[in-house]
Short mmCIF file of C-alpha atoms and ligand atoms in Angstrom, two decimals:
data_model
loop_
_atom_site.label_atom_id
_atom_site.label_comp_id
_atom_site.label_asym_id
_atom_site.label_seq_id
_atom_site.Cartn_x
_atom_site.Cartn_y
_atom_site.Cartn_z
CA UNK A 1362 5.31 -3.75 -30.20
CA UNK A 1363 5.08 -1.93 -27.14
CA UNK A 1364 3.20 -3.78 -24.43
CA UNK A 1365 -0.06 -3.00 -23.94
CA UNK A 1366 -0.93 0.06 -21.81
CA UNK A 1367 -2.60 -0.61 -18.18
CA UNK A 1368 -6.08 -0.27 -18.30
CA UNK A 1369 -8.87 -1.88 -16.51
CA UNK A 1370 -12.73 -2.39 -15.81
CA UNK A 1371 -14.33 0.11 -14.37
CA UNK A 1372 -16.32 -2.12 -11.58
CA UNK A 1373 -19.89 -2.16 -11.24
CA UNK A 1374 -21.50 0.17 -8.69
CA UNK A 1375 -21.94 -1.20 -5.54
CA UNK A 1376 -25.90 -0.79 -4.81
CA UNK A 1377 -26.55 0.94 -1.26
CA UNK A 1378 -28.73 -1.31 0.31
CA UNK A 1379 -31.30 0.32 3.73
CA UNK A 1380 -31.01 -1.90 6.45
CA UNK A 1381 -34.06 -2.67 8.87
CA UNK A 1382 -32.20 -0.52 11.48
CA UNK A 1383 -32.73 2.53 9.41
CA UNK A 1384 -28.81 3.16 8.24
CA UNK A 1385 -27.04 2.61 4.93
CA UNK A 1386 -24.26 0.41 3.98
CA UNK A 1387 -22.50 -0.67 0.99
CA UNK A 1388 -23.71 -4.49 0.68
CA UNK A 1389 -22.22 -6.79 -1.54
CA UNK A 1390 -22.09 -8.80 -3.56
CA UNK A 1391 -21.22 -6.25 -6.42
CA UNK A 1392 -23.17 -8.02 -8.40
CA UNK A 1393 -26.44 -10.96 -7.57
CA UNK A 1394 -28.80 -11.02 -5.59
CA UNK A 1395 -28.45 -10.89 -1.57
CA UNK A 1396 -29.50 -13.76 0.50
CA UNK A 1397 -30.68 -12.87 3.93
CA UNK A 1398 -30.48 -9.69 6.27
CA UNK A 1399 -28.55 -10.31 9.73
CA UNK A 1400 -32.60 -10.14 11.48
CA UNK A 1401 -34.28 -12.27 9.93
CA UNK A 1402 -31.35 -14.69 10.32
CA UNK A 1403 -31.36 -14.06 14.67
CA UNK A 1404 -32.94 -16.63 16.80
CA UNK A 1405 -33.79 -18.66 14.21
CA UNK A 1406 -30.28 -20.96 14.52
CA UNK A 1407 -32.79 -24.27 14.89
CA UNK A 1408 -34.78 -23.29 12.75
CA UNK A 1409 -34.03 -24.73 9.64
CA UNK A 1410 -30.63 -22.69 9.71
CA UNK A 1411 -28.43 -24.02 7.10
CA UNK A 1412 -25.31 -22.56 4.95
CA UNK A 1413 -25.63 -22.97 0.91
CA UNK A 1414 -24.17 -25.99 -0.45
CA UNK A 1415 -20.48 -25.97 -1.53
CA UNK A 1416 -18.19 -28.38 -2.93
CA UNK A 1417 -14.27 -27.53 -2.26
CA UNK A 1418 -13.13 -27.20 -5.70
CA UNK A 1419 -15.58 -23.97 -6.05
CA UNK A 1420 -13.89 -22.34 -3.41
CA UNK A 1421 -10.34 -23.41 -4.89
CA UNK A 1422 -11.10 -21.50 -8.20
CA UNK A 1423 -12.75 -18.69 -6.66
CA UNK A 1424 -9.46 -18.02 -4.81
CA UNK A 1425 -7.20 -18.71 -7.61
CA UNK A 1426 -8.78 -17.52 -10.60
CA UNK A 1427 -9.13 -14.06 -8.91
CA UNK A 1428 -5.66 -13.99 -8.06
CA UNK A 1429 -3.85 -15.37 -11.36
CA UNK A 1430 -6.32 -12.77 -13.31
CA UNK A 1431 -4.99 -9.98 -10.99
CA UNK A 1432 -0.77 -11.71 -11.39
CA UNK A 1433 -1.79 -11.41 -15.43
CA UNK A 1434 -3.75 -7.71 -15.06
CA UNK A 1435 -1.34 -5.67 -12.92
CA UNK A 1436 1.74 -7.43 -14.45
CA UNK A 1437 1.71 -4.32 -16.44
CA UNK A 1438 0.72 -1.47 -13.62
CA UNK A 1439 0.99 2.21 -13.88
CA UNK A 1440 2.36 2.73 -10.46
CA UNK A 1441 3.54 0.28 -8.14
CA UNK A 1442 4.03 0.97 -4.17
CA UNK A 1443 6.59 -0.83 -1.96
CA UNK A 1444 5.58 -1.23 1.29
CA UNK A 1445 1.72 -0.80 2.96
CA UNK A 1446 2.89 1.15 5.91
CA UNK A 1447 0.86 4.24 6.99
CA UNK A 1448 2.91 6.35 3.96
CA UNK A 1449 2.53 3.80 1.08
CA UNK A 1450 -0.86 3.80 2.38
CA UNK A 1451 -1.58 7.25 2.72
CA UNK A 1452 0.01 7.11 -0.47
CA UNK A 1453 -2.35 4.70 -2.04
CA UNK A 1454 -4.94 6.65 -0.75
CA UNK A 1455 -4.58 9.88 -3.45
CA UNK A 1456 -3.35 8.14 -6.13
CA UNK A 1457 -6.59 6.51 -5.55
CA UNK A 1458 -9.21 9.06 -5.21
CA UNK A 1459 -6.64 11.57 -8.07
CA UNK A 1460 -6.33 8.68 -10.77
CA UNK A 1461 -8.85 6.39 -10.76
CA UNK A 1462 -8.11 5.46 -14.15
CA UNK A 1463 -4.11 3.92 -13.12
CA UNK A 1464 -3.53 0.82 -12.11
CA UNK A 1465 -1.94 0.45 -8.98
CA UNK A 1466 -0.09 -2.58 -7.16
CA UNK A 1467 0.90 -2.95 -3.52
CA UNK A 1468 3.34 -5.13 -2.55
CA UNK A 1469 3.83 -5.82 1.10
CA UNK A 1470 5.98 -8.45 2.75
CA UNK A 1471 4.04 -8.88 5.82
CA UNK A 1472 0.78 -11.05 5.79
CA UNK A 1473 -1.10 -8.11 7.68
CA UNK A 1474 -0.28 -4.64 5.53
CA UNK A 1475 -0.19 -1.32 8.10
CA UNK A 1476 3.55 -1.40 9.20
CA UNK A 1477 4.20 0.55 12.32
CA UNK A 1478 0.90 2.21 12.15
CA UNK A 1479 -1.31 -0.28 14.46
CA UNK A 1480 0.12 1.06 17.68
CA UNK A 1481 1.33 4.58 19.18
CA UNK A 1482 4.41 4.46 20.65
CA UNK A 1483 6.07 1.33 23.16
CA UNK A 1484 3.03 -0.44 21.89
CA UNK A 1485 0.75 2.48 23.66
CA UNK A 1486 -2.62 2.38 21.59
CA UNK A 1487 -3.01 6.29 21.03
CA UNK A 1488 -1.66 7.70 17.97
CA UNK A 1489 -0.41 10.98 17.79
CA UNK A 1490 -0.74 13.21 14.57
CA UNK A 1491 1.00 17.17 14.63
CA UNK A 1492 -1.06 19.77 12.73
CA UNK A 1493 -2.03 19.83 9.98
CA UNK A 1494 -1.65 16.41 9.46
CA UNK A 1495 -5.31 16.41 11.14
CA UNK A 1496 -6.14 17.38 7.42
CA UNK A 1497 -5.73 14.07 6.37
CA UNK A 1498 -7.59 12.30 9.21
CA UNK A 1499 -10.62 14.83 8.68
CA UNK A 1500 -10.05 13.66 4.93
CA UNK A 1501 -10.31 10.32 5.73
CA UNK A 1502 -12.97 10.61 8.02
CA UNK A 1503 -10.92 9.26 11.12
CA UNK A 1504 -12.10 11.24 14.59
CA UNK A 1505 -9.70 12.43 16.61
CA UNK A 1506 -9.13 14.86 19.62
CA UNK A 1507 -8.02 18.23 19.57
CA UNK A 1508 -4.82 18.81 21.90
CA UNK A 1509 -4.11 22.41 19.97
CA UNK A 1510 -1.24 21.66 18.29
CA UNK A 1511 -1.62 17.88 17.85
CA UNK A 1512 -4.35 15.26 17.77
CA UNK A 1513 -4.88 12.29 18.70
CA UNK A 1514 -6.51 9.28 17.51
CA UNK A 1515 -7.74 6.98 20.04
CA UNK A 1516 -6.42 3.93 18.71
CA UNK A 1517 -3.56 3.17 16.02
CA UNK A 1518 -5.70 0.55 14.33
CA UNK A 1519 -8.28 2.76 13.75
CA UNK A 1520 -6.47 4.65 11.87
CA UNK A 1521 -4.83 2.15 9.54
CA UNK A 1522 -7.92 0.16 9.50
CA UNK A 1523 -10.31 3.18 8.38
CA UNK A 1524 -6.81 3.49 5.48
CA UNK A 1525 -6.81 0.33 4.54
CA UNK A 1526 -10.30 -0.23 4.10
CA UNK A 1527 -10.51 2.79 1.95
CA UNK A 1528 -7.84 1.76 -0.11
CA UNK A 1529 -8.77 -1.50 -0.72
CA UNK A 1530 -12.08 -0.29 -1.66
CA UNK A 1531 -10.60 1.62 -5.19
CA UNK A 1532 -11.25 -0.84 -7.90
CA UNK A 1533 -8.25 0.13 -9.50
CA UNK A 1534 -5.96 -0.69 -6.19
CA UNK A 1535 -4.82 -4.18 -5.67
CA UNK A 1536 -2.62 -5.22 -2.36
CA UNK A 1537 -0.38 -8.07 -3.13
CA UNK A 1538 0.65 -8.99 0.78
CA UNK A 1539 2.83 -11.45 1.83
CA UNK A 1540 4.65 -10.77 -1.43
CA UNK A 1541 8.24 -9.25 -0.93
CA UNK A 1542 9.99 -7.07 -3.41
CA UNK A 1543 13.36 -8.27 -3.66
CA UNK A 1544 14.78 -6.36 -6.22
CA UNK A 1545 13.91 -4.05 -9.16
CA UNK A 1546 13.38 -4.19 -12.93
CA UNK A 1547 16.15 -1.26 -14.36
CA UNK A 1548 16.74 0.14 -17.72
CA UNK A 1549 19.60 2.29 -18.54
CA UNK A 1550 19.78 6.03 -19.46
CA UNK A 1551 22.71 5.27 -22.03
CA UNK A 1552 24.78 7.70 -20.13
CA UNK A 1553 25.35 5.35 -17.43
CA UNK A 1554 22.38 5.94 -14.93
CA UNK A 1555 19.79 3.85 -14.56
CA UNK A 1556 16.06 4.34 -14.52
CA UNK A 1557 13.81 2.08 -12.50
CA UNK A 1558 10.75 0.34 -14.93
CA UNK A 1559 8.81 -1.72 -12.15
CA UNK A 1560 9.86 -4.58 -9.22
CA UNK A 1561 11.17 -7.95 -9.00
CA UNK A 1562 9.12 -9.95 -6.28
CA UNK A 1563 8.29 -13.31 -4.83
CA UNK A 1564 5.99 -15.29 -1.75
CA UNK A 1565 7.78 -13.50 1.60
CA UNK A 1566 8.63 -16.85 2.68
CA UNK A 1567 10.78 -17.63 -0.20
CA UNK A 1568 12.55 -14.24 -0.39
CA UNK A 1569 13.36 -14.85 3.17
CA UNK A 1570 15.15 -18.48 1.99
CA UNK A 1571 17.01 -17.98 -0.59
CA UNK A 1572 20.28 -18.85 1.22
CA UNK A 1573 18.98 -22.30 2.01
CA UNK A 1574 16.79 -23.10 -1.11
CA UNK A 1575 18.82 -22.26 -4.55
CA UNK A 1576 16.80 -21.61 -8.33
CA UNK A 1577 13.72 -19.97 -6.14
CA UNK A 1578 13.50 -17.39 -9.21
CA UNK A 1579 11.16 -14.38 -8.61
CA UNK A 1580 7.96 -12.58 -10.73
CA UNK A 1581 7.99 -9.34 -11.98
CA UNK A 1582 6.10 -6.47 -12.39
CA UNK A 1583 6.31 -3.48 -14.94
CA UNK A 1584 5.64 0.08 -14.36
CA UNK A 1585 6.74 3.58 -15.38
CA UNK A 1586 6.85 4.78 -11.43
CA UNK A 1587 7.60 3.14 -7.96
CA UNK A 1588 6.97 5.02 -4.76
CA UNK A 1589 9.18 3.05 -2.26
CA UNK A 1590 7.82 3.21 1.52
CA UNK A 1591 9.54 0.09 3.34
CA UNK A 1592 10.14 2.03 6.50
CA UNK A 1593 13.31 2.01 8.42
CA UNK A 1594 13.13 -1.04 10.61
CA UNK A 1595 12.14 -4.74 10.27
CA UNK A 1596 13.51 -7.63 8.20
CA UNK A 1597 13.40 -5.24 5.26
CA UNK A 1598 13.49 -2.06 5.90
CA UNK A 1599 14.72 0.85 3.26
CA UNK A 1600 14.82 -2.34 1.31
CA UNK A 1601 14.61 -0.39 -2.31
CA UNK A 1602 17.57 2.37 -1.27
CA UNK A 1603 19.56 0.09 0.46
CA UNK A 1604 19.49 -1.56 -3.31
CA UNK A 1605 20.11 1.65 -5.28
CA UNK A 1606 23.60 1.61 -3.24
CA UNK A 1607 24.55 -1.68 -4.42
CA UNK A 1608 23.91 -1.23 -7.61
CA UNK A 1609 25.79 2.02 -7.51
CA UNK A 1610 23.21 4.28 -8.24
CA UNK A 1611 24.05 5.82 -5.06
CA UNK A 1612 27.02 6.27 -3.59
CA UNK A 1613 25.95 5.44 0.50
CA UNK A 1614 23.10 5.38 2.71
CA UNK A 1615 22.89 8.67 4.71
CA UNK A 1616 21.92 7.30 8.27
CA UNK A 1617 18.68 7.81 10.47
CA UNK A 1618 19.68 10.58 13.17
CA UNK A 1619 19.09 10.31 16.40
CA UNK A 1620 15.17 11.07 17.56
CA UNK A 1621 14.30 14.89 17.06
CA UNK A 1622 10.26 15.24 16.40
CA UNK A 1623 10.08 19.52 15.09
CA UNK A 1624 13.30 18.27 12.98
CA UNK A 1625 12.44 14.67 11.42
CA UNK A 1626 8.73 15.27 10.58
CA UNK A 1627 9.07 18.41 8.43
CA UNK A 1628 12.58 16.81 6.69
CA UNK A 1629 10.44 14.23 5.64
CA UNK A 1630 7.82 15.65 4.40
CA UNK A 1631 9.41 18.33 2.12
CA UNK A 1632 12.22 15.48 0.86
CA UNK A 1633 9.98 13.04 -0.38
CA UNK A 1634 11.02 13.04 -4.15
CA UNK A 1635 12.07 11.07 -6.83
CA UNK A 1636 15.59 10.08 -5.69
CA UNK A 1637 16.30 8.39 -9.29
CA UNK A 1638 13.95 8.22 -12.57
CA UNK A 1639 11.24 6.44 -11.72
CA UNK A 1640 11.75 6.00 -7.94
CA UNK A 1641 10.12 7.77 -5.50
CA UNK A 1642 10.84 7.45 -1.79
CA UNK A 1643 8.68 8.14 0.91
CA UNK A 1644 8.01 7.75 4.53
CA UNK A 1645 10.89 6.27 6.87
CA UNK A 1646 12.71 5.25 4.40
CA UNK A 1647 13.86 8.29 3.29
CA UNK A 1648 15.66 9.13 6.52
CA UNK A 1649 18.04 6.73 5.67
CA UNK A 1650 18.86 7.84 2.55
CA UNK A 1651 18.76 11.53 3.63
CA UNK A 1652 20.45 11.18 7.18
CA UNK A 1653 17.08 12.76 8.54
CA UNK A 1654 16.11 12.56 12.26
CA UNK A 1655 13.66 10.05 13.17
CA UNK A 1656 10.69 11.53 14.96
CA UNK A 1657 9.44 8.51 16.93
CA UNK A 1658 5.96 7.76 18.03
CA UNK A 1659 4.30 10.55 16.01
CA UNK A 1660 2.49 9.65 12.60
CA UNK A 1661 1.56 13.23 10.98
CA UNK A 1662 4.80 13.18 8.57
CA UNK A 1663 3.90 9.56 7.05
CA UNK A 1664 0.71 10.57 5.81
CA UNK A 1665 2.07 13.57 4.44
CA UNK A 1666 4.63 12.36 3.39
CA UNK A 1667 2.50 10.03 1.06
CA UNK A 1668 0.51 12.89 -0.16
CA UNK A 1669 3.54 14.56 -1.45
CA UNK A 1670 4.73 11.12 -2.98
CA UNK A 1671 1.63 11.01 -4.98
CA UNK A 1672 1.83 14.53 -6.22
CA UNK A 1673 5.68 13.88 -7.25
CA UNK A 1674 4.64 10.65 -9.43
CA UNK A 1675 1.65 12.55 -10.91
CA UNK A 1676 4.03 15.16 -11.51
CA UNK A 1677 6.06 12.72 -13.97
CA UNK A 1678 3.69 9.56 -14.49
CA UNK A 1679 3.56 10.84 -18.39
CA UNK A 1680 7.59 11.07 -19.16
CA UNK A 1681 8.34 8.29 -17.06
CA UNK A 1682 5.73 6.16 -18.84
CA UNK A 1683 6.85 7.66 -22.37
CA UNK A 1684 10.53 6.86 -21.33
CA UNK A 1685 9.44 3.28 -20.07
CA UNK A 1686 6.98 2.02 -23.28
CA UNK A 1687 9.40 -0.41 -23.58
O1 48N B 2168 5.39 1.50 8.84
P1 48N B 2168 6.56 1.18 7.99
O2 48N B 2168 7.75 0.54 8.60
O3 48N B 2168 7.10 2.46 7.21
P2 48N B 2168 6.42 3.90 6.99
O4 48N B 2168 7.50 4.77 6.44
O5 48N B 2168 5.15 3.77 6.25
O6 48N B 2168 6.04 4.39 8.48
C1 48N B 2168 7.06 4.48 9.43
C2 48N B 2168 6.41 4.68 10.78
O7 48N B 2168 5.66 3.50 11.15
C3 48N B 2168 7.46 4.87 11.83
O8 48N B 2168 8.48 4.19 11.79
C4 48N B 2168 7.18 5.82 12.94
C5 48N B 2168 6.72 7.16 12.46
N1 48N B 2168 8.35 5.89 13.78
C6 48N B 2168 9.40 6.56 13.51
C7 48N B 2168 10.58 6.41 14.38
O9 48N B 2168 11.30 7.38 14.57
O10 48N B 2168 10.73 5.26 14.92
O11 48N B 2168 6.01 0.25 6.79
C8 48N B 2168 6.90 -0.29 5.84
C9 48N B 2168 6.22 -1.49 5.22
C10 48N B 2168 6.14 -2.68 6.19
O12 48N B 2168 4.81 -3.13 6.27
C11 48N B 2168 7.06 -3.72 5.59
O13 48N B 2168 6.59 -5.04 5.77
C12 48N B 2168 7.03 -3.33 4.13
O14 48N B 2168 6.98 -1.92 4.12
N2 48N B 2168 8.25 -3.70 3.39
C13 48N B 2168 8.24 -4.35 2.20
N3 48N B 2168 7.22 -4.84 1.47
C14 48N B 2168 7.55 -5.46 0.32
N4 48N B 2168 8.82 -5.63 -0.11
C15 48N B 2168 9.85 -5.15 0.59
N5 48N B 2168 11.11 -5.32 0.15
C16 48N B 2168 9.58 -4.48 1.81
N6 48N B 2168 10.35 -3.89 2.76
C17 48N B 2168 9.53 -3.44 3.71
#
């Protein structure tokens, strides 16, 4: 019986609530009642002040239950990303606002998500973007100044903390961090090829023992597509091509050339494709499949770069998911 296909709740609307100060926000909870505004809570700290009761156990459950409902939900996911960096992000970010009715998973090694996105470059704050990539900031609703034929955003964070926010805001996005992928889930083509049907992962900090723990076994997760953006650097990097070698499914890595900005952005942009059925590779992790020049401390490509990796899954979410039912 083929398992069943990823759907979820659609979550209920998040009532705008006015503020006293005269602007709107998005207050939570989702659902209940709210208990006090910020004002009538100021200068009143003797006052009677006191938090609701708790007892520890309630806060246990409320952690857990969440979490094992998500493990059991997106254990079958439509699309899964490797890698919250500003292009699995950016990434995240259309498949988000295009297909709000897919379920998609994160899965990011680090504790903090963002990558090499939360400073410029040589840990300067400033991040620079080359036009048009100011499209996607002006999409996003990030300022940024003009320079003519780049922008600039005044801090890095900014940036990936306007991205993340709006990504984890889709109800139909969850971010499993501290979680590494550390391998994937293959099926074969019958002609000798293989077609990649979802990720193999586990807690960071046991990936990152396995030589000195043995029988640490991993999770999985299913899915017809995975859009692979672990970057080019860090404990993982290019973690899911670096894998496609050793399991033959290509024959060598190409190399990340030397620093060349009008060179590496574009290459990356335009060669962000499916590199084998069901795996799409974005970001800096293509320049070491490709042999592409890196580009350095200039962002525009990995945003792009993730827009173009959600067109290419859209572009084949349907065979991929007919070719992966089971
Ligand atoms: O920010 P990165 O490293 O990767 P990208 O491609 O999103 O952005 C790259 C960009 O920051 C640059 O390198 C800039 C443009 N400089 C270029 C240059 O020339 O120097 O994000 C990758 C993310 C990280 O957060 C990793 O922790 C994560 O992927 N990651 C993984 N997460 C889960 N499982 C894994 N196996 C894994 N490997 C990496």
């Amino acid at each position: 019986m083929a398992p069943p296909a990823a759907i979820f709740e659609q979550a209920t609307s998040v009532d705008s609530v006015p503020l006293k100060s005269g602007f709107d926000v998005k207050s939570f909870p989702i659902n209940g009642t709210r208990s006090k505004t910020l004002e009538e809570l100021a200068e009143k700290w003797d006052q009677g002040f006191k938090f609701a009761p708790i007892r520890e156990s309630q806060v246990s459950r409320a952690m857990t239950r969440r979490y094992f409902n998500d493990l059991d939900s997106y254990a079958e996911s439509d699309i899964v990303i490797v890698g919250a960096g500003s292009c699995g992000l950016s990434t995240a970010y259309m498949l988000g606002k295009a297909r709000p009715d897919l379920k998609i998973a994160i899965i990011e090694a680090s504790v903090s998500p963002g990558g090499g996105a939360w400073l410029g470059g040589q840990l300067f704050s400033a991040m620079v973007m080359r036009k048009p990539a100011d499209a996607f900031l002006t999409d996003l609703g990030v300022p940024f100044e003009d320079e003519g034929d780049f922008v600039v955003v005044k801090h890095a964070a900014l940036f990936t903390s306007t991205l993340l926010s709006k990504v984890l805001s889709f109800p139909n996005i969850k971010l499993f961090n501290a979680t590494a992928v550390e391998d994937l889930i293959t099926r074969s083509n019958g002609d000798g090829t293989l077609r990649i049907a979802g990720v193999v992962t586990n807690w960071t900090l046991v990936t990152m023992h396995h030589d000195d723990q043995s029988c640490m076994d991993p999770n999985t997760i299913n899915a017809p597509i995975v859009i692979s953006t672990t970057g080019h650097d860090g404990p993982f990097g290019a973690f899911c091509v670096k894998r496609l070698v050793s399991m033959q499914q290509i024959e060598k890595l190409g190399g990340m050339r030397g620093l060349d900005m009008n060179t590496a952005e574009d290459a990356i942009v335009k060669r962000t494709r499916e590199i084998v059925p069901g795996l799409i590779v974005g970001g800096m992790e293509l320049s070491e499949v490709d042999g592409a020049n890196r580009m350095g401390p200039t962002f525009g490509a990995m945003a792009l770069s993730g827009v173009k990796a959600a067109e290419e899954a859209l572009k084949v979410f349907d065979e991929r998911k007919a070719q992966n039912a089971f």
